[in-house]
Coordinates of C-alpha atoms and ligand atoms in Angstrom, one line a residue:
M1130 CA 119.8 103.7 115.1
V1131 CA 116.9 102.5 112.9
D1132 CA 115.9 103.3 109.3
L1133 CA 112.2 103.4 109.2
V1134 CA 112.0 105.3 105.9
S1135 CA 113.8 102.7 103.9
Q1136 CA 111.6 100.0 105.5
Y1137 CA 108.5 102.0 104.6
E1138 CA 109.6 102.4 101.0
K1139 CA 109.5 98.6 100.5
I1140 CA 105.8 98.3 101.7
K1141 CA 104.6 101.8 100.6
P1142 CA 101.9 100.8 98.2
E1143 CA 100.3 98.3 100.6
V1144 CA 100.6 100.7 103.6
D1145 CA 99.3 103.7 101.7
T1146 CA 96.2 101.8 100.5
A1147 CA 95.5 100.5 103.9
I1148 CA 95.7 103.9 105.6
A1149 CA 93.7 105.6 102.8
N1150 CA 91.0 102.9 103.3
V1151 CA 90.6 103.7 107.0
I1152 CA 90.3 107.4 106.2
Q1153 CA 87.9 106.9 103.3
K1154 CA 85.6 105.0 105.6
A1155 CA 86.3 107.2 108.7
H1156 CA 86.9 104.0 110.7
F1157 CA 89.3 105.9 113.0
I1158 CA 88.3 104.4 116.3
K1159 CA 87.6 100.7 116.8
G1160 CA 87.5 100.0 113.0
P1161 CA 87.5 96.4 111.7
D1162 CA 91.4 96.4 111.3
V1163 CA 91.7 96.6 115.1
L1164 CA 89.8 93.4 115.7
E1165 CA 91.4 91.7 112.8
F1166 CA 94.9 92.7 114.1
E1167 CA 94.0 91.4 117.5
K1168 CA 93.0 88.1 116.1
E1169 CA 96.1 87.8 113.8
L1170 CA 98.5 88.7 116.7
A1171 CA 96.8 86.1 118.9
Q1172 CA 97.3 83.5 116.2
Y1173 CA 100.9 84.5 115.8
L1174 CA 101.7 84.5 119.5
E1175 CA 99.6 81.4 120.1
V1176 CA 97.8 83.1 122.9
K1177 CA 94.0 83.2 123.6
H1178 CA 93.4 86.9 124.0
V1179 CA 95.0 90.0 122.6
I1180 CA 93.6 93.4 123.7
A1181 CA 95.1 96.3 121.7
C1182 CA 95.7 99.5 123.6
A1183 CA 97.3 103.0 123.1
N1184 CA 101.0 102.2 124.0
G1185 CA 103.2 99.7 125.9
T1186 CA 103.2 101.8 129.0
D1187 CA 99.4 101.7 129.2
A1188 CA 99.6 98.0 128.6
L1189 CA 101.7 97.5 131.7
Q1190 CA 99.5 99.8 133.8
I1191 CA 96.3 98.1 132.7
A1192 CA 97.9 94.7 133.4
L1193 CA 98.7 95.7 137.0
M1194 CA 95.2 97.2 137.4
A1195 CA 93.5 94.0 136.1
L1196 CA 95.3 92.0 138.8
G1197 CA 93.6 94.1 141.4
L1198 CA 96.8 95.2 143.1
Q1199 CA 96.3 97.5 146.1
P1200 CA 98.4 100.5 147.1
G1201 CA 101.5 99.3 149.0
D1202 CA 101.6 96.0 147.3
E1203 CA 105.1 95.0 146.1
V1204 CA 106.0 94.3 142.5
I1205 CA 109.4 92.6 141.8
T1206 CA 111.1 93.8 138.6
P1207 CA 114.6 94.5 137.3
S1208 CA 116.1 98.0 137.7
F1209 CA 118.0 97.5 134.5
T1210 CA 115.1 98.3 132.1
Y1211 CA 113.3 101.1 130.3
I1212 CA 111.6 103.3 132.9
A1213 CA 108.1 102.5 131.7
T1214 CA 108.3 99.0 133.4
V1215 CA 108.7 100.6 136.8
E1216 CA 107.0 103.9 136.4
V1217 CA 103.5 102.4 136.2
V1218 CA 104.1 100.5 139.4
A1219 CA 104.8 103.7 141.2
L1220 CA 102.0 105.5 139.4
L1221 CA 99.5 103.0 140.9
H1222 CA 101.0 103.6 144.4
L1223 CA 102.5 100.1 144.3
K1224 CA 106.1 99.5 145.5
P1225 CA 108.7 98.5 143.0
V1226 CA 111.2 96.0 144.5
F1227 CA 114.3 95.8 142.3
V1228 CA 116.3 92.7 141.6
E1229 CA 119.4 91.9 139.6
V1230 CA 119.9 90.9 136.0
H1231 CA 122.5 88.5 134.6
K1232 CA 125.6 90.3 133.5
D1233 CA 125.8 88.2 130.3
T1234 CA 122.2 88.1 129.0
F1235 CA 121.0 91.4 130.7
T1236 CA 117.7 89.6 131.8
I1237 CA 116.3 89.1 135.3
D1238 CA 118.5 86.9 137.5
V1239 CA 115.9 84.5 138.9
S1240 CA 118.2 83.5 141.7
T1241 CA 117.9 87.0 143.3
I1242 CA 114.1 87.0 143.3
E1243 CA 113.3 84.7 146.2
A1244 CA 115.1 86.8 148.8
A1245 CA 113.0 89.8 147.6
I1246 CA 109.7 88.1 148.2
T1247 CA 107.7 89.3 151.2
P1248 CA 104.1 88.8 152.3
K1249 CA 103.3 92.0 150.4
T1250 CA 104.7 90.8 147.1
K1251 CA 101.9 90.5 144.6
A1252 CA 103.5 90.3 141.1
I1253 CA 106.7 89.8 139.2
V1254 CA 107.4 91.8 136.0
P1255 CA 110.3 90.3 134.0
V1256 CA 111.6 92.2 131.0
H1257 CA 112.7 90.4 127.8
L1258 CA 115.4 93.0 127.4
Y1259 CA 117.0 93.8 124.1
G1260 CA 115.1 91.0 122.3
Q1261 CA 115.7 87.7 124.1
S1262 CA 113.6 85.8 126.6
V1263 CA 114.0 85.8 130.3
D1264 CA 114.8 82.3 131.6
M1265 CA 111.1 81.5 132.1
E1266 CA 111.2 78.0 133.4
P1267 CA 112.8 78.7 136.8
L1268 CA 110.8 82.0 137.0
E1269 CA 107.5 80.2 136.5
A1270 CA 108.5 77.6 139.1
L1271 CA 109.2 80.3 141.6
A1272 CA 106.0 82.2 140.8
K1273 CA 104.0 79.0 141.2
K1274 CA 105.6 78.3 144.6
Y1275 CA 104.6 81.7 145.9
N1276 CA 101.4 81.9 143.9
L1277 CA 102.5 85.1 142.1
P1278 CA 101.3 86.3 138.7
I1279 CA 103.9 87.1 136.1
I1280 CA 103.5 90.1 133.8
E1281 CA 105.9 89.8 130.8
D1282 CA 107.2 93.1 129.5
N1283 CA 107.7 92.0 125.9
A1284 CA 108.1 95.4 124.4
Q1285 CA 111.5 94.6 123.1
A1286 CA 111.2 90.9 122.2
I1287 CA 108.1 90.3 120.0
G1288 CA 109.0 87.5 117.7
S1289 CA 111.3 85.9 120.2
T1290 CA 110.7 82.4 121.6
Y1291 CA 111.6 80.4 124.7
T1292 CA 112.2 76.6 124.8
Y1293 CA 111.4 74.7 128.0
S1294 CA 113.4 71.7 129.1
N1295 CA 110.6 69.4 127.9
G1296 CA 111.2 70.7 124.4
I1297 CA 108.1 72.9 124.2
T1298 CA 108.7 76.2 122.6
K1299 CA 106.5 79.3 123.2
K1300 CA 106.6 82.8 122.0
T1301 CA 107.6 85.6 124.4
G1302 CA 104.4 87.4 125.2
S1303 CA 102.4 84.2 125.6
M1304 CA 103.8 82.7 128.8
G1305 CA 103.0 85.1 131.6
T1306 CA 99.7 85.4 133.4
I1307 CA 99.5 88.6 131.4
A1308 CA 102.0 89.9 128.8
C1309 CA 102.5 93.4 127.4
T1310 CA 104.0 94.8 124.3
S1311 CA 104.6 98.1 122.5
F1312 CA 104.3 99.1 118.9
F1313 CA 106.4 102.3 119.2
P1314 CA 107.8 102.9 115.7
S1315 CA 111.4 101.7 116.5
K1316 CA 110.3 98.5 118.2
N1317 CA 110.6 95.2 116.3
L1318 CA 106.9 95.4 115.4
G1319 CA 106.4 99.1 115.2
C1320 CA 103.5 101.2 113.9
Y1321 CA 103.5 104.8 112.6
G1322 CA 102.7 106.4 115.9
D1323 CA 101.9 104.9 119.4
G1324 CA 100.4 101.5 120.0
G1325 CA 100.5 98.6 122.4
A1326 CA 98.8 95.3 123.3
I1327 CA 98.0 93.1 126.3
M1328 CA 98.0 89.3 126.0
T1329 CA 96.5 86.7 128.3
N1330 CA 95.2 83.1 128.2
D1331 CA 92.8 83.8 131.1
D1332 CA 89.2 84.6 130.0
A1333 CA 88.2 86.4 133.1
L1334 CA 91.4 88.6 133.0
A1335 CA 90.8 89.3 129.3
E1336 CA 87.3 90.6 130.2
S1337 CA 88.7 92.7 133.0
I1338 CA 91.5 94.1 130.8
K1339 CA 89.0 95.1 128.1
M1340 CA 86.8 96.8 130.6
I1341 CA 89.7 98.7 132.2
A1342 CA 91.0 99.9 128.9
N1343 CA 87.6 101.2 128.0
H1344 CA 86.6 103.5 131.0
G1345 CA 85.7 100.5 133.2
Q1346 CA 82.6 100.1 131.0
S1347 CA 80.6 96.9 131.1
K1348 CA 78.0 98.2 128.6
K1349 CA 77.8 101.6 127.1
Y1350 CA 77.6 104.3 129.8
Y1351 CA 77.7 101.8 132.6
H1352 CA 81.0 102.0 134.4
D1353 CA 81.7 99.2 136.8
V1354 CA 85.3 99.9 137.7
V1355 CA 87.7 102.8 137.5
G1356 CA 89.5 102.4 134.2
C1357 CA 91.2 104.5 131.6
N1358 CA 90.9 105.3 127.9
S1359 CA 93.5 103.3 126.0
R1360 CA 92.8 102.4 122.4
L1361 CA 94.9 101.4 119.3
D1362 CA 94.0 103.7 116.4
T1363 CA 92.6 101.9 113.4
I1364 CA 95.2 103.5 111.2
Q1365 CA 97.9 101.9 113.4
A1366 CA 96.2 98.6 113.4
A1367 CA 96.0 98.7 109.5
V1368 CA 99.8 99.3 109.4
L1369 CA 100.5 96.6 112.0
R1370 CA 98.5 94.0 110.1
I1371 CA 100.9 94.4 107.1
K1372 CA 104.0 94.5 109.3
L1373 CA 103.0 91.5 111.4
R1374 CA 103.2 89.4 108.2
L1375 CA 106.8 90.5 107.9
L1376 CA 107.8 90.2 111.5
D1377 CA 109.7 86.9 111.2
Q1378 CA 111.5 88.3 108.2
Y1379 CA 112.4 91.5 110.1
C1380 CA 113.7 89.4 113.1
D1381 CA 115.9 87.4 110.8
A1382 CA 117.3 90.5 109.2
R1383 CA 118.2 91.8 112.7
R1384 CA 119.8 88.5 113.6
K1385 CA 122.0 88.7 110.5
V1386 CA 123.2 92.1 111.6
A1387 CA 124.0 90.7 115.0
D1388 CA 125.9 87.8 113.5
Y1389 CA 128.0 90.2 111.5
Y1390 CA 128.8 92.3 114.6
D1391 CA 129.5 89.2 116.7
Q1392 CA 132.1 88.0 114.1
A1393 CA 133.7 91.5 113.7
F1394 CA 134.1 91.9 117.5
A1395 CA 134.9 88.3 118.5
N1396 CA 137.8 87.8 120.9
H1397 CA 138.6 91.5 121.2
P1398 CA 140.1 92.1 124.7
K1399 CA 138.0 95.3 125.3
I1400 CA 134.7 94.1 123.9
T1401 CA 132.2 91.5 125.1
T1402 CA 129.5 90.7 122.5
P1403 CA 126.0 90.0 123.7
A1404 CA 125.4 86.5 125.1
R1405 CA 122.6 84.5 123.6
N1406 CA 120.5 82.5 126.0
K1407 CA 120.6 79.0 124.6
N1408 CA 116.8 78.6 125.3
S1409 CA 115.7 81.7 123.5
K1410 CA 115.7 82.9 119.9
H1411 CA 117.2 86.4 120.2
V1412 CA 115.5 88.9 117.9
F1413 CA 117.9 91.8 118.7
H1414 CA 115.8 94.8 119.4
Q1415 CA 119.2 96.2 120.4
Y1416 CA 122.7 95.0 119.8
T1417 CA 124.4 95.9 123.1
L1418 CA 128.1 95.4 123.7
L1419 CA 130.0 95.6 127.0
I1420 CA 133.2 97.6 126.8
E1421 CA 136.1 97.6 129.3
N1422 CA 139.1 99.9 129.7
S1423 CA 137.8 102.4 127.2
N1424 CA 136.5 105.9 127.5
R1425 CA 132.8 105.3 126.5
D1426 CA 131.9 109.0 126.2
E1427 CA 134.9 109.7 124.0
L1428 CA 134.1 106.6 121.9
I1429 CA 130.5 107.7 121.4
Q1430 CA 131.7 111.2 120.3
K1431 CA 134.3 109.8 117.9
L1432 CA 131.6 107.5 116.3
A1433 CA 129.2 110.5 116.1
D1434 CA 131.9 112.5 114.3
V1435 CA 132.0 110.0 111.5
G1436 CA 128.2 109.7 111.3
I1437 CA 127.7 106.5 113.4
P1438 CA 125.0 106.7 116.0
S1439 CA 125.3 104.8 119.3
M1440 CA 123.3 104.8 122.5
I1441 CA 123.5 103.8 126.1
Y1442 CA 120.4 101.8 127.1
Y1443 CA 120.1 103.0 129.8
P1444 CA 122.4 105.6 131.4
V1445 CA 120.7 105.5 134.8
P1446 CA 119.1 102.4 136.2
A1447 CA 115.6 102.7 137.6
H1448 CA 116.6 102.5 141.3
K1449 CA 118.9 105.5 140.8
Q1450 CA 116.4 107.7 139.1
K1451 CA 115.4 111.0 140.8
M1452 CA 111.7 110.0 140.5
F1453 CA 112.3 107.5 143.3
A1454 CA 114.5 109.6 145.5
T1455 CA 111.5 110.6 147.7
L1456 CA 109.7 107.3 147.7
Q1457 CA 111.9 105.5 150.3
L1458 CA 112.2 102.3 148.3
D1459 CA 114.7 100.8 150.6
T1460 CA 116.4 99.4 147.6
K1461 CA 119.5 97.4 148.3
E1462 CA 122.7 97.8 146.3
L1463 CA 122.5 96.3 142.8
P1464 CA 126.1 95.9 141.9
T1465 CA 125.6 94.0 138.7
T1466 CA 123.1 96.6 137.4
D1467 CA 125.5 99.4 138.3
W1468 CA 128.4 97.6 136.7
L1469 CA 126.4 97.0 133.4
T1470 CA 125.2 100.6 133.3
E1471 CA 128.8 101.8 133.2
R1472 CA 129.8 99.4 130.4
V1473 CA 126.9 99.0 127.9
I1474 CA 126.9 100.6 124.4
S1475 CA 124.4 99.8 121.7
L1476 CA 125.1 100.1 118.0
P1477 CA 122.6 100.6 115.1
I1478 CA 120.6 97.5 114.3
H1479 CA 117.5 97.4 112.0
T1480 CA 115.9 95.6 109.1
E1481 CA 117.5 97.6 106.3
M1482 CA 121.3 97.4 107.1
D1483 CA 123.7 96.4 104.4
E1484 CA 127.2 95.0 104.5
E1485 CA 128.7 98.3 103.5
Q1486 CA 127.2 100.1 106.5
L1487 CA 128.2 97.2 108.8
A1488 CA 131.8 97.3 107.5
Y1489 CA 131.9 101.0 108.0
I1490 CA 130.6 100.8 111.6
T1491 CA 132.7 97.9 112.7
S1492 CA 136.0 99.1 111.2
H1493 CA 135.5 102.6 112.9
F1494 CA 134.4 101.0 116.2
L1495 CA 137.5 98.8 116.3
K1496 CA 139.7 101.7 115.3
F1497 CA 138.3 104.0 118.0
I1498 CA 138.2 101.5 120.8
Ligands
PLP995 C1 109.3 100.7 124.8 C2 109.1 100.0 126.1 C3 108.0 100.2 126.9 C4 107.0 101.2 126.7 O1 106.3 101.2 125.5 P1 105.6 102.6 124.9 O2 104.8 102.1 123.8 O3 106.8 103.5 124.5 O4 104.8 103.1 126.0 C5 107.9 99.4 128.1 N1 108.9 98.6 128.4 C6 110.0 98.4 127.7 C7 111.1 97.4 128.1 C8 110.2 99.1 126.5 O5 111.3 99.0 125.7

């Protein structure tokens, strides 16, 4: 689905030197690259604070902890997402309340949120799924009306933007009360192991987030709150500093692949190409098609037989996962989410794809479907 080896080959000298430098100085934990990376990412996202952490799942957990949510508090989020978004809610003994997504853009359907709000609702966690922004303007208006914080799950959309009706454009990961991202190797800004970050414009929240990510420590060996241990390794920060400079270029390469696929699959009766929210720059973490009147399992097998990987993101929506069977979530039916789950299929998309590969994939896909 991705080609991280070819991508590495192109930046190998720079990356190898940066990694060797960290090892040479034994700056493994909290080395200068971590601080520099936090500053550079803050500059890129145009956000006041970036706090690096161990992975995207931790970022979400720490964000919820920093907001001071209490057991039983409700958190509104889509079910059509990667499990990490929801798992941390349950882990903190909070209650996930699932709402629908749009069947064309796959992102949270803001019109379904208000009905899910109760006096116990304490946060909304929208997910910029597959690489484009949630429709933030109506979401922010609703959050303001009910005085609810927004935690953006930006793990799949770093580099994407959202444009408001007044013409102001912001980066995803800079709009919420808090935003979270992941540097898992296959993400749009991936490191060479695990990594994540938490963003906020709120000074007090930034302090709280830093403290929670560092054992709740206010000064060395003085622990004011229960926290956790979540750090970005210096080696990962060193790699990320190099790759951050290439992020826009990487996003453009992905968009080119998406354009190619869009054209190849246009107007096919069994294929719906991914809709692009007109207010967002789509950075295509995934290229996800909807297919109708086709045996998806058979299609995946036939593609695999000729060496073409494909994936279903995700085969089981969160509200139907076994982990929630005993939690009595009183989740209502989510027909759009279920409908999408049965129809999505994602094709390879990454920064190193060439026309030959794309022609091979599209011609076989069209033949098999
Ligand atoms: C990858 C991902 C995460 C979790 O990130 P990790 O770094 O793997 O913990 C969270 N949410 C979404 C939507 C993701 O795609």
